[in-house]
Coordinates of C-alpha atoms and ligand atoms in Angstrom, one line a residue:
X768 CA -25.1 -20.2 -27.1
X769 CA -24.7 -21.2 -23.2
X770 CA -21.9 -22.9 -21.5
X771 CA -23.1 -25.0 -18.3
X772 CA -21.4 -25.6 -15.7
X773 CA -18.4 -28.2 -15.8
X774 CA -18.0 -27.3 -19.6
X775 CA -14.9 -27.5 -20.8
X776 CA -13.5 -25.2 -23.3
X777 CA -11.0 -24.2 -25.1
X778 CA -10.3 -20.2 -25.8
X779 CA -7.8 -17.9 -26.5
X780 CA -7.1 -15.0 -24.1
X781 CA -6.9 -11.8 -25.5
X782 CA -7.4 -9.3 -22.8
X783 CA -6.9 -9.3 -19.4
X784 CA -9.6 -7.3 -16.5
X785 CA -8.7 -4.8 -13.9
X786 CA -8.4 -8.4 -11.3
X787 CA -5.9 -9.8 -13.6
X788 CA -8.0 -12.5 -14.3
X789 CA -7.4 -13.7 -18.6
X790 CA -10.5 -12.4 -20.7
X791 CA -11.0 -14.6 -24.0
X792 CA -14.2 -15.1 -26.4
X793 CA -16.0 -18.1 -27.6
X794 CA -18.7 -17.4 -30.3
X795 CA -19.1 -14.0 -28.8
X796 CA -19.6 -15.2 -25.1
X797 CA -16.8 -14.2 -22.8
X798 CA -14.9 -15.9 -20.3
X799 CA -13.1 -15.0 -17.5
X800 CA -10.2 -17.1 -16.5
X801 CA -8.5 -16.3 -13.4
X802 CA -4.4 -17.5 -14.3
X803 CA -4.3 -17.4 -17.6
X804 CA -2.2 -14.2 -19.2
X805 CA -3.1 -12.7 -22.3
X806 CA -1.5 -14.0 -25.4
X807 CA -2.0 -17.5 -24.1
X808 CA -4.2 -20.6 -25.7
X809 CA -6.1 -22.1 -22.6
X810 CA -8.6 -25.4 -22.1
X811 CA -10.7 -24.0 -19.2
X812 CA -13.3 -25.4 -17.0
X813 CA -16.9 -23.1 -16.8
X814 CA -17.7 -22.9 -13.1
X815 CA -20.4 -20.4 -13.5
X816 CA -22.4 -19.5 -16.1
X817 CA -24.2 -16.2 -16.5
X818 CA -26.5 -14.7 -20.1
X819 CA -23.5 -13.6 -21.6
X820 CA -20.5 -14.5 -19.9
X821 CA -19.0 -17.3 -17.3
X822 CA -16.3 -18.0 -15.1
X823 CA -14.2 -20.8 -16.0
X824 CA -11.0 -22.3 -14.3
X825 CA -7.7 -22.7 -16.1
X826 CA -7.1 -26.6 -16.5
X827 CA -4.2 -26.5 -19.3
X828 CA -2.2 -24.2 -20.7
X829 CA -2.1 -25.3 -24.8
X830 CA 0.0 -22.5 -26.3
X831 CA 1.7 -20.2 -23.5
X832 CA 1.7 -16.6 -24.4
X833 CA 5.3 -14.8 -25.4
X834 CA 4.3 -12.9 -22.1
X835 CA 4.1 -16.0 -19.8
X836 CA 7.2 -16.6 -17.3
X837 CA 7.9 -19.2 -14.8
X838 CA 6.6 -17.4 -11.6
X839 CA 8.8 -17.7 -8.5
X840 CA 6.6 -18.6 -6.2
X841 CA 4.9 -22.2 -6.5
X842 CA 1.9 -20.8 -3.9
X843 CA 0.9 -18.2 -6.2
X844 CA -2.3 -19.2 -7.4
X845 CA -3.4 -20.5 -4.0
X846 CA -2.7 -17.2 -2.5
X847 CA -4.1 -14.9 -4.7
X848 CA -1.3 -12.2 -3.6
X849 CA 0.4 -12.0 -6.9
X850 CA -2.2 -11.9 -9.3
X851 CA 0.8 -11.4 -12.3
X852 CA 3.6 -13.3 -11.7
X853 CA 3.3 -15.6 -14.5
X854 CA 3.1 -12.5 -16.7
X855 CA 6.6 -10.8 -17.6
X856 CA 7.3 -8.3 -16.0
X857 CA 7.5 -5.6 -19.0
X858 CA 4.3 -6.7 -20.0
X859 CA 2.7 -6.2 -16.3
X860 CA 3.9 -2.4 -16.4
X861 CA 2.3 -2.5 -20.3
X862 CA -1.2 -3.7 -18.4
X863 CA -1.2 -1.4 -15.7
X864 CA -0.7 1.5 -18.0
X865 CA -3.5 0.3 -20.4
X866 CA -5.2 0.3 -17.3
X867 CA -4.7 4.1 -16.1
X868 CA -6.1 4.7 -19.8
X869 CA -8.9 2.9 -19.9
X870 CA -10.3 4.1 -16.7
X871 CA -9.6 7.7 -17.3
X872 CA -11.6 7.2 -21.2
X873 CA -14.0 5.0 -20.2
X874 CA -14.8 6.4 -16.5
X875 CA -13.3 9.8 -16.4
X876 CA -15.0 10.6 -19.8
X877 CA -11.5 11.8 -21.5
X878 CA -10.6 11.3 -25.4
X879 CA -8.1 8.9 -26.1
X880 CA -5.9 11.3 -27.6
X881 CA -6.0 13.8 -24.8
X882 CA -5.3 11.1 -22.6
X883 CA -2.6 10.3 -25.1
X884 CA -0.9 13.6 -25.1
X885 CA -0.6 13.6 -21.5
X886 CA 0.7 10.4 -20.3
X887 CA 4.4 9.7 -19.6
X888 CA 5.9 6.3 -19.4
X889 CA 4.7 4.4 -16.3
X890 CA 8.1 4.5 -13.5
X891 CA 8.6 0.9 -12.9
X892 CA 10.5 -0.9 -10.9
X893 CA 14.4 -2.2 -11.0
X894 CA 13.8 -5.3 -9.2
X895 CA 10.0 -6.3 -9.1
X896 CA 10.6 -8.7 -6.2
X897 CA 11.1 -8.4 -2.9
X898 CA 10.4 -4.9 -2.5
X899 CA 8.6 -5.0 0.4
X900 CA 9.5 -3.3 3.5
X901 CA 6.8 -5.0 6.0
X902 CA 5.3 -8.5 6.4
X903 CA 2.6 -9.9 8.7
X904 CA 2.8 -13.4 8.9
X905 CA -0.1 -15.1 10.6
X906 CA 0.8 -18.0 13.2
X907 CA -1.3 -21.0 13.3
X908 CA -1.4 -24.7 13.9
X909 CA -1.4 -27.5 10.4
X910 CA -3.3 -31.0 11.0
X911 CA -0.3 -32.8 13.4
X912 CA -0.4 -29.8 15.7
X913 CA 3.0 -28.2 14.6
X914 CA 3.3 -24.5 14.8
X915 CA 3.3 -23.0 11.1
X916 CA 3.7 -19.6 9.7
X917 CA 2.7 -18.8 5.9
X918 CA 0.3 -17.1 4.3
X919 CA -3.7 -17.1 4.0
X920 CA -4.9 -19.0 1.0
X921 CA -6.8 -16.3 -1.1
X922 CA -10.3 -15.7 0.5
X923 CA -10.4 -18.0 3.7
X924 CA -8.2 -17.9 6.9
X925 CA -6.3 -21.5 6.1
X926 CA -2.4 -21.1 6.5
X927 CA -0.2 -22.8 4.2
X928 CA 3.1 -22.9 5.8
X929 CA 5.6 -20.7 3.2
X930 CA 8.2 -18.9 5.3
X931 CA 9.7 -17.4 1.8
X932 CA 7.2 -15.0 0.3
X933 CA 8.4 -13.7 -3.1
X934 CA 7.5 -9.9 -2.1
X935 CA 8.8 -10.0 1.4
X936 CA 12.9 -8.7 2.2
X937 CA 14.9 -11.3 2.0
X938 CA 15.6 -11.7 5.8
X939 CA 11.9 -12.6 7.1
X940 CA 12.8 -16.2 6.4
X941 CA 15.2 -16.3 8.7
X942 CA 13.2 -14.8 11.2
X943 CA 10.3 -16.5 11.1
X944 CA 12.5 -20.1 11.1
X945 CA 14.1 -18.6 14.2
X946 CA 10.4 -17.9 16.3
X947 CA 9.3 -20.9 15.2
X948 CA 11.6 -23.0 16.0
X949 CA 12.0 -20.8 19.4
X950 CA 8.3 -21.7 20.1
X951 CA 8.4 -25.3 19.2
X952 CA 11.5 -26.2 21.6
X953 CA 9.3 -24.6 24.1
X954 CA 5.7 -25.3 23.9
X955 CA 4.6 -21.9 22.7
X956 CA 0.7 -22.1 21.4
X957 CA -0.4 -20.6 18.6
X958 CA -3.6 -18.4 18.5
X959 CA -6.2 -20.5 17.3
X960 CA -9.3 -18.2 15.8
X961 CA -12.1 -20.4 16.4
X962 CA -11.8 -21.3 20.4
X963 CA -9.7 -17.8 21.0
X964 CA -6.9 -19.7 22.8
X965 CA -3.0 -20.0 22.2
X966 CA -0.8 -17.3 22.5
X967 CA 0.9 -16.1 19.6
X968 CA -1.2 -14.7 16.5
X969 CA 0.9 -12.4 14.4
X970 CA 4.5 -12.1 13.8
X971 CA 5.1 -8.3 12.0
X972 CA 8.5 -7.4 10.5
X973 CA 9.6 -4.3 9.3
X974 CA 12.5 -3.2 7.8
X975 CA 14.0 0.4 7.2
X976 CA 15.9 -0.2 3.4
X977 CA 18.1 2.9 3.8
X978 CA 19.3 2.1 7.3
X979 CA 19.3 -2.1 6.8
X980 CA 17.5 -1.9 10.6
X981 CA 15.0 -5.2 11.1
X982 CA 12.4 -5.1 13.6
X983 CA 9.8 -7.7 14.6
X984 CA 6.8 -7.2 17.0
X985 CA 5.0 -10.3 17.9
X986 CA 1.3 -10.0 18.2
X987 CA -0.1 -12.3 21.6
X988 CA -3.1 -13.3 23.3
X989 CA -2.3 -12.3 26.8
X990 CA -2.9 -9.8 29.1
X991 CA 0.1 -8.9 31.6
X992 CA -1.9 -9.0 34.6
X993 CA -0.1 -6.2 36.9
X994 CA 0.8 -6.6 40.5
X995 CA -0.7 -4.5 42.6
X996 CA 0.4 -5.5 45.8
X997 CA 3.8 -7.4 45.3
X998 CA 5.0 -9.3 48.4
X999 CA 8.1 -8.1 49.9
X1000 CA 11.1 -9.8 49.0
X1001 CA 9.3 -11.6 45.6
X1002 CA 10.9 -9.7 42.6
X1003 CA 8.4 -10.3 39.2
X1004 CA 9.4 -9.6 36.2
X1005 CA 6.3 -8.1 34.7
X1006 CA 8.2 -7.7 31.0
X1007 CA 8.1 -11.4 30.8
X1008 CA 5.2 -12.4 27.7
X1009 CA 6.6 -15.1 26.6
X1010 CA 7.6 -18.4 27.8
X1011 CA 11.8 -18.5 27.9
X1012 CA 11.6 -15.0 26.6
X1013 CA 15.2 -14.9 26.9
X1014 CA 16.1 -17.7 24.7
X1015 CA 14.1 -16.1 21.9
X1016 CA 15.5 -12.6 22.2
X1017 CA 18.9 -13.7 22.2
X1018 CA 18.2 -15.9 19.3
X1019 CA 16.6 -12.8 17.3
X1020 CA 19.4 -10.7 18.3
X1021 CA 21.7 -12.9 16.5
X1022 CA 20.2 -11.8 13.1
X1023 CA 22.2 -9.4 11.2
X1024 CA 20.5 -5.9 11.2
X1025 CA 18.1 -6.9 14.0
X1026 CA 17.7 -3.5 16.5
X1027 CA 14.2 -3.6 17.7
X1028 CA 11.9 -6.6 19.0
X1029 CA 8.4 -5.9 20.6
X1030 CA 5.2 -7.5 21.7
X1031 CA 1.7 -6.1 20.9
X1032 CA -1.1 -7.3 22.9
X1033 CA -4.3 -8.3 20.6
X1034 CA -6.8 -10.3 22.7
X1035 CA -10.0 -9.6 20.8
X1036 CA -11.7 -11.8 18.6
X1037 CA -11.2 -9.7 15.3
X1038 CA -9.4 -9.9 11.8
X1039 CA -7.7 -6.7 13.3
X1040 CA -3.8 -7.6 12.9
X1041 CA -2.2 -5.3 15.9
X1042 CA -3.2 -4.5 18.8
X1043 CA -2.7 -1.2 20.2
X1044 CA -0.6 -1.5 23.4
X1045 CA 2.9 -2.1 22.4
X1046 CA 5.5 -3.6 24.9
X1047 CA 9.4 -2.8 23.8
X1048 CA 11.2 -6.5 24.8
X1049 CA 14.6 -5.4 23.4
X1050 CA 16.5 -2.5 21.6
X1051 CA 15.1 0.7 20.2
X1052 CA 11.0 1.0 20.5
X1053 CA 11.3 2.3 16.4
X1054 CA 13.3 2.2 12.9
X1055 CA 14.7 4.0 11.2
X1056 CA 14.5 4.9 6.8
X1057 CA 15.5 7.7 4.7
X1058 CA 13.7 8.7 1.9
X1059 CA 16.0 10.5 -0.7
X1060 CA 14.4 13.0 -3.7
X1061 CA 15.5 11.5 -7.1
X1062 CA 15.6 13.5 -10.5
X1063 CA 12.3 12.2 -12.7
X1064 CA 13.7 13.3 -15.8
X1065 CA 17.0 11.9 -16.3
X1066 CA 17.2 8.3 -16.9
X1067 CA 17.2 6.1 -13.9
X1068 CA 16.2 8.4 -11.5
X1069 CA 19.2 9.7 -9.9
X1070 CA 19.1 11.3 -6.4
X1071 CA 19.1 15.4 -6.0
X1072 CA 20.9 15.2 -2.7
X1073 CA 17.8 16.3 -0.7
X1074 CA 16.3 13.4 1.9
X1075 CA 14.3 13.0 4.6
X1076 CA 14.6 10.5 7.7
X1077 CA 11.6 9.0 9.5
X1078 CA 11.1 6.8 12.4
X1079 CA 8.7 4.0 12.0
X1080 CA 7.5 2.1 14.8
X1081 CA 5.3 -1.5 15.0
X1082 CA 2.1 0.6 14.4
X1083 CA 2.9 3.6 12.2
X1084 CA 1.4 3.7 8.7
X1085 CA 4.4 3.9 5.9
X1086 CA 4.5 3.0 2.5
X1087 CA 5.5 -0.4 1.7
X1088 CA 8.0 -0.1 -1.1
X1089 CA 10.3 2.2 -0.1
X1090 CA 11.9 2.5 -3.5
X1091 CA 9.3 3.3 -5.8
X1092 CA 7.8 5.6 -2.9
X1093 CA 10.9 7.7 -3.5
X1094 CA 9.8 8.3 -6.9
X1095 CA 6.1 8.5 -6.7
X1096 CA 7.3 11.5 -4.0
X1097 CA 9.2 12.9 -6.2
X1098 CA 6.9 12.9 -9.1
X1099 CA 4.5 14.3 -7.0
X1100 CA 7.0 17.2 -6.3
X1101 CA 8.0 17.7 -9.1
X1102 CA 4.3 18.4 -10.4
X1103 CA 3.7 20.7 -7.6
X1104 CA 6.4 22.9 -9.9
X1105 CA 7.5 25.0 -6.6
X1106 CA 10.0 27.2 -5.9
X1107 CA 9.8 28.6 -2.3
X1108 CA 7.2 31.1 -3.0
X1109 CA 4.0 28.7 -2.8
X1110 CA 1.6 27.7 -0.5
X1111 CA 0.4 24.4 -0.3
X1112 CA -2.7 21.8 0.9
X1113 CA -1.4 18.5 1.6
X1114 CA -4.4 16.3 1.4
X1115 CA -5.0 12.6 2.9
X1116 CA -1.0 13.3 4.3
X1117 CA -0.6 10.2 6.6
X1118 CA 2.3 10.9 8.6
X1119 CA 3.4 13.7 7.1
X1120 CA 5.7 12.5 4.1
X1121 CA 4.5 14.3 0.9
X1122 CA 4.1 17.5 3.2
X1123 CA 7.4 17.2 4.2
X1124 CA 9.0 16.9 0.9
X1125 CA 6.7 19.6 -0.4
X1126 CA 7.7 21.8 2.6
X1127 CA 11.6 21.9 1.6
X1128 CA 10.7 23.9 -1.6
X1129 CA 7.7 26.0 -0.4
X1130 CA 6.4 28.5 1.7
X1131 CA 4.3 27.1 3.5
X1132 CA 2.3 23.8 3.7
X1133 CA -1.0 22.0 5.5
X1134 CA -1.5 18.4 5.9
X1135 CA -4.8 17.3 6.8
X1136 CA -5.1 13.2 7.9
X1137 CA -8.1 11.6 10.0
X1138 CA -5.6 9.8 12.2
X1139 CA -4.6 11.3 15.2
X1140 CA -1.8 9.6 15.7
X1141 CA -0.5 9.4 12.5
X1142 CA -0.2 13.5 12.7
X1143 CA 1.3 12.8 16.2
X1144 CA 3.8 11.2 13.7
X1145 CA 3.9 14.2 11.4
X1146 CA 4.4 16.8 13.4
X1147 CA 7.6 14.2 14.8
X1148 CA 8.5 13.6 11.5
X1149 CA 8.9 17.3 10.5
X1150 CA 11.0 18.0 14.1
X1151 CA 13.0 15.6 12.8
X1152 CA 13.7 17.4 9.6
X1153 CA 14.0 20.5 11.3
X1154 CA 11.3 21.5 8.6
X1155 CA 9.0 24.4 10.6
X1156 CA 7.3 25.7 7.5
X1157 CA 4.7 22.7 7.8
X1158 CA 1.2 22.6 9.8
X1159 CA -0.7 19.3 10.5
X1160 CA -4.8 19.1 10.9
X1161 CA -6.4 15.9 12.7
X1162 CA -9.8 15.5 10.7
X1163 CA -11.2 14.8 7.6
X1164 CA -10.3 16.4 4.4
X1165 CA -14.3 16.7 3.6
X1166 CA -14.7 18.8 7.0
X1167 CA -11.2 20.4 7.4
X1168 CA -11.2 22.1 4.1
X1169 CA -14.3 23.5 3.9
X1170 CA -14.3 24.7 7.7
X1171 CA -10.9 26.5 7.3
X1172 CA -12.4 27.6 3.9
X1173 CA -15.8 29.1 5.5
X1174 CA -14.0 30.6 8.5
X1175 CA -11.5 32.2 6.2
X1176 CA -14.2 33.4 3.8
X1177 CA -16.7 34.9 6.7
X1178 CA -13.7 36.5 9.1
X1179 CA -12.4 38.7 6.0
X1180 CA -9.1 36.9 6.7
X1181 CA -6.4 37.2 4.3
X1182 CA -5.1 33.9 5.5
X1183 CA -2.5 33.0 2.6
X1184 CA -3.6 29.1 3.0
X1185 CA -7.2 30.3 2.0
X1186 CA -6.2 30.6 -1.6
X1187 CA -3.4 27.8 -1.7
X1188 CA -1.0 27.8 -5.3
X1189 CA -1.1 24.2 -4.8
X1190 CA -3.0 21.2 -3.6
X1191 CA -2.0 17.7 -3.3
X1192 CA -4.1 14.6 -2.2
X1193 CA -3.4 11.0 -2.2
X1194 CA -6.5 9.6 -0.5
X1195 CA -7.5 6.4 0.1
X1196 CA -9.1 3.9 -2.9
X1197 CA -12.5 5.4 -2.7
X1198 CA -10.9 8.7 -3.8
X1199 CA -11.8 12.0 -2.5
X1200 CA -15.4 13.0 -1.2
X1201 CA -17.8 15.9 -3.2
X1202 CA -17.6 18.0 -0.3
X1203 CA -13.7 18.1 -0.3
X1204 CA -13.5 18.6 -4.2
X1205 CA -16.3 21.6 -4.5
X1206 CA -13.8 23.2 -1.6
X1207 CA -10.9 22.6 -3.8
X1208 CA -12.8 24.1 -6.7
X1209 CA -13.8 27.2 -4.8
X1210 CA -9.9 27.6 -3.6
X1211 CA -8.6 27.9 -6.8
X1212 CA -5.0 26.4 -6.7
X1213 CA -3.1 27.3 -9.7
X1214 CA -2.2 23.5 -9.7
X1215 CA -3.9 20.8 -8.5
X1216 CA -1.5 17.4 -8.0
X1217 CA -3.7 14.2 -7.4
X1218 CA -1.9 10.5 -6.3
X1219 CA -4.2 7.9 -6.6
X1220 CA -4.0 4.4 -5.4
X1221 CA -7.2 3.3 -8.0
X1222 CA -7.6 5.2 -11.4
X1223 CA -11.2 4.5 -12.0
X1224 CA -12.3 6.3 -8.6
X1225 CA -9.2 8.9 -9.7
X1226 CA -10.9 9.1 -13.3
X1227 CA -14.5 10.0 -11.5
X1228 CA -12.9 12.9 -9.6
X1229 CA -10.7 14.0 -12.1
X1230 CA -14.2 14.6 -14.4
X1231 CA -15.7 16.6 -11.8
X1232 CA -12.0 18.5 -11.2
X1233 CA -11.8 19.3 -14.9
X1234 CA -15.9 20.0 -15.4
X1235 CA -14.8 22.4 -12.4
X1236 CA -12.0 24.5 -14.4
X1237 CA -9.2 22.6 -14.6
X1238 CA -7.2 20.8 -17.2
X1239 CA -5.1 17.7 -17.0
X1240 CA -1.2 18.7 -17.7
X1241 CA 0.5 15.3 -17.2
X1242 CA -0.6 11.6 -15.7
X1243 CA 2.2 9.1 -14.9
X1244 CA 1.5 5.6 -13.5
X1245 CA 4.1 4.4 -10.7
X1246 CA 4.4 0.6 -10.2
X1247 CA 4.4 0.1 -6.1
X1248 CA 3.6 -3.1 -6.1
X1249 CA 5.1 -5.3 -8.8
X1250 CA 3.2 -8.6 -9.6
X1251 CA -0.2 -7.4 -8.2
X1252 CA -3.1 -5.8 -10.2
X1253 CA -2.4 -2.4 -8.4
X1254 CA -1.1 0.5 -9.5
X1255 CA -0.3 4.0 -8.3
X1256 CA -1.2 7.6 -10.5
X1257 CA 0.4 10.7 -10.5
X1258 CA -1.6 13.8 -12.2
X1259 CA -0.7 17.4 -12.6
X1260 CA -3.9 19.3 -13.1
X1261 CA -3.7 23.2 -14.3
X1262 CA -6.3 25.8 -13.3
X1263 CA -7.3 26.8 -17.4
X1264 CA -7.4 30.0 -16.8
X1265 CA -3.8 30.8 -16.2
Ligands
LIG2425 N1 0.1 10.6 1.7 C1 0.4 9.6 2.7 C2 -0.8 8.7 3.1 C3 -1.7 8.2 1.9 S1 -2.8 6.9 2.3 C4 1.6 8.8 2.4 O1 2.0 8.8 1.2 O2 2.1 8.1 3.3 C5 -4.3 7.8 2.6 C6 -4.4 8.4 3.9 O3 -5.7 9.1 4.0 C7 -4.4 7.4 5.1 O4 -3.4 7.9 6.0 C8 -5.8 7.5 5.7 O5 -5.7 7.4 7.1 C9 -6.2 8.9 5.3 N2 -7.6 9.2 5.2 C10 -8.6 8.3 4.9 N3 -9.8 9.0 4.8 C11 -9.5 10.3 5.1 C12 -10.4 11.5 5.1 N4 -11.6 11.4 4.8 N5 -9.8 12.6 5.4 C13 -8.4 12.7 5.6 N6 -7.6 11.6 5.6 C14 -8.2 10.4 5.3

């Protein structure tokens, strides 16, 4: 049997794929719904048809699943940001643990009931909205020529104008009313992509939970062109980007929590958000957040009493759930089983955050992060904290582990960080290189702690990890990002000789 395109069928969905999209059979041939939630009865429309499966479009919902729910945003299928929120939210944390599983038996080669044995209950989240700590809002231009703000709709670079994302912190609404109304009283353009004109092309707020601090940065088109040779007598104000600056600064600083407003100046023609020079335009040039250790164990995840302050400016990488970072930190900790005696390899460290929660109970600790500046922020970060037990390495992990390892090795050193009792990574989705996991393997940590932004690239290295020697302890999922497909994974590996 073939479906063609512009068939319409109807099909009951009874699994859902890594993209969230609903999965359903009819005679054997499956479909792929994008939409639809498992449990429900849908009439679809086939909008490509392959041997053995299509792609059809949701047209009706027949018999809504027990899991459906009303989703709070009405954008969210245009966008394509949320790919769950019409599934509850229980059932969302159920799916993203079935899919840990899956790709740990079906990639990382693992029996179900070892996998089984292992895995704790996935940490999710206490209020699966608005979680997020930093927005960028692209400005742009709708048919009558008014200045809008909104978001992308999925896959093309069309605004639709929604002020009130469903993920964002409550207060970007007001802020974004406030600049846009700021630029329409005053003829501010917006960046227009295709001719490379107008002025204003991202608005980025951040906000530090702990310390309620707002800050916005406004991403222009527009060189400040300096004055070399100012005439005597004429005074220019060369911190002046915008039109009526004033106006808009005073009307910013009116917003309750508001300590920091900057410009960053992007006049390439590139998807590139930010640009790198950053102009402070009023109050502090950074924010401020704490991140507190909570107890994993006991129920709700109370704090220990330990915490750590950062300072986060407009172009320093931090996590965007600040919440749920706590506990995948403290997870990660916790695995790392120390007690002051260890040495440790922080792996893929950013600016320095695991490494300096790892620091407070060990001996000693390495991070190792490609981004210069981010371990500029690091080595800040742990001044900070008045943490001194912690060492940062610009490079990557693939060359800076097996350099340090083959230097150690060939100079008969007994550097202590040659034989570390624990390493940690948390790389990036395409999960750690060869090179970097063969030096892991010849190091030898007793424990081997590994967070993961994608399990089936965490399942491929966790194959050649325990082909290598080592056995998986415990795997925990940690929800970061409640109504999207992604999911964060903690595991404790043991060498299996101790
Ligand atoms: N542990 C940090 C950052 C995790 S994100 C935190 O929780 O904040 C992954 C980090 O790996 C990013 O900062 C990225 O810049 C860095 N990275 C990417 N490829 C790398 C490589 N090959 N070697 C070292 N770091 C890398």
């Amino acid at each position: 049997m073939e479906f063609k395109k512009n068939d319409c069928v109807t099909v009951t969905i009874e699994d859902m794929g890594s993209d969230g999209e609903g999965i359903g059979k009819v005679d054997g041939f499956t479909l792929f719904i994008k939409d639809a939630v498992i449990g429900d009865q849908v009439e679809a429309k086939i909008i490509k048809s392959k041997k053995h499966y299509a792609y059809a479009r949701l047209e009706k919902v027949l018999q809504p699943s027990p899991f459906r729910v009303e989703p709070k945003c009405a954008y969210h299928r245009q966008c394509g940001g949320c790919q769950l929120q019409a599934l509850s939210y229980s059932e969302q944390l159920h799916f993203k643990e079935q899919k840990i599983r899956n790709n740990l038996i079906r990639i990382g080669g693992f029996d179900a009931e070892y996998i089984d044995e292992r895995m704790q209950p996935i940490v999710g989240m206490e209020e699966p909205f608005h979680y997020r700590n930093k927005a960028q809002y692209p400005i742009g231009t709708d048919r009558d020529g008014n200045v809008i703000t909104g978001f992308y709709a999925g896959r093309t670079h069309n605004i639709i104008a929604n002020t009130d994302c469903a993920l964002g912190a409550s207060e970007n609404q007001q802020i974004l009313e406030t600049i846009l109304s700021y630029m329409r009283k005053n003829k501010v353009t917006a960046y227009d992509e295709v001719t490379g004109k107008g002025l204003v092309r991202h608005v980025l707020i951040r906000k530090g939970f702990t310390s309620g601090q707002l800050m916005v940065c406004l991403v222009i088109n527009k060189k400040m062109t300096k004055m070399l040779y100012p005439t005597a007598g004429v005074q220019k104000n060369t911190n002046e980007f915008l039109p009526n600056q004033g106006e808009l600064l005073a009307a910013l600083a009116e917003i309750q929590g508001m300590t920091s407003v900057s410009v960053s100046i992007n006049t390439e023609k590139t998807n590139v958000i930010m640009g790198t020079e950053i102009h402070n335009l009023w109050g502090e040039s950074t924010i401020e957040d704490t991140i507190h250790v909570r107890d994993m164990q006991k129920e709700n995840y109370p704090y220990t009493g330990d915490a750590l302050t950062f300072k986060i400016s407009p172009l320093s990488f931090y996590q965007v759930n600040p919440v749920q970072t706590e506990k995948l930190y403290s997870l990660a900790l916790e695995y790392a089983g120390l007690t002051g005696k260890e040495t440790v390899w922080d792996l893929y460290c950013g600016i320095g955050t695991i490494s300096l929660f790892l620091a407070g109970k060990a001996k000693k600790v390495c991070g190792v992060e490609i981004i210069p500046q981010a371990i500029d922020d690091a080595r800040e970060n742990a001044k900070r904290n008045h943490i001194e037990n912690a060492e940062f390495f610009v490079g990557k992990a693939e060359e800076v582990l097996p350099e340090f390892y083959k230097k150690a090795t060939t100079e008969a050193s007994s550097d202590e960080m040659l034989h570390p009792d624990v390493i940690v990574v948390d790389p990036p989705r395409k999960g750690c290189d060869d090179a970097c996991l063969n030096t892991m393997l010849r190091m030898q940590p007793e424990r081997i702690v590994y967070v993961s932004c994608d399990s089936a690239t965490l399942a491929r290295d966790l194959k050649i990890l325990c082909d290598g020697g080592y056995e998986i302890r415990k795997v925990r999922g940690v929800d970061q990002f409640g109504m999207t497909v992604h999911v964060e994974t903690v595991v404790l590996l043991q060498r299996k000789d101790m």
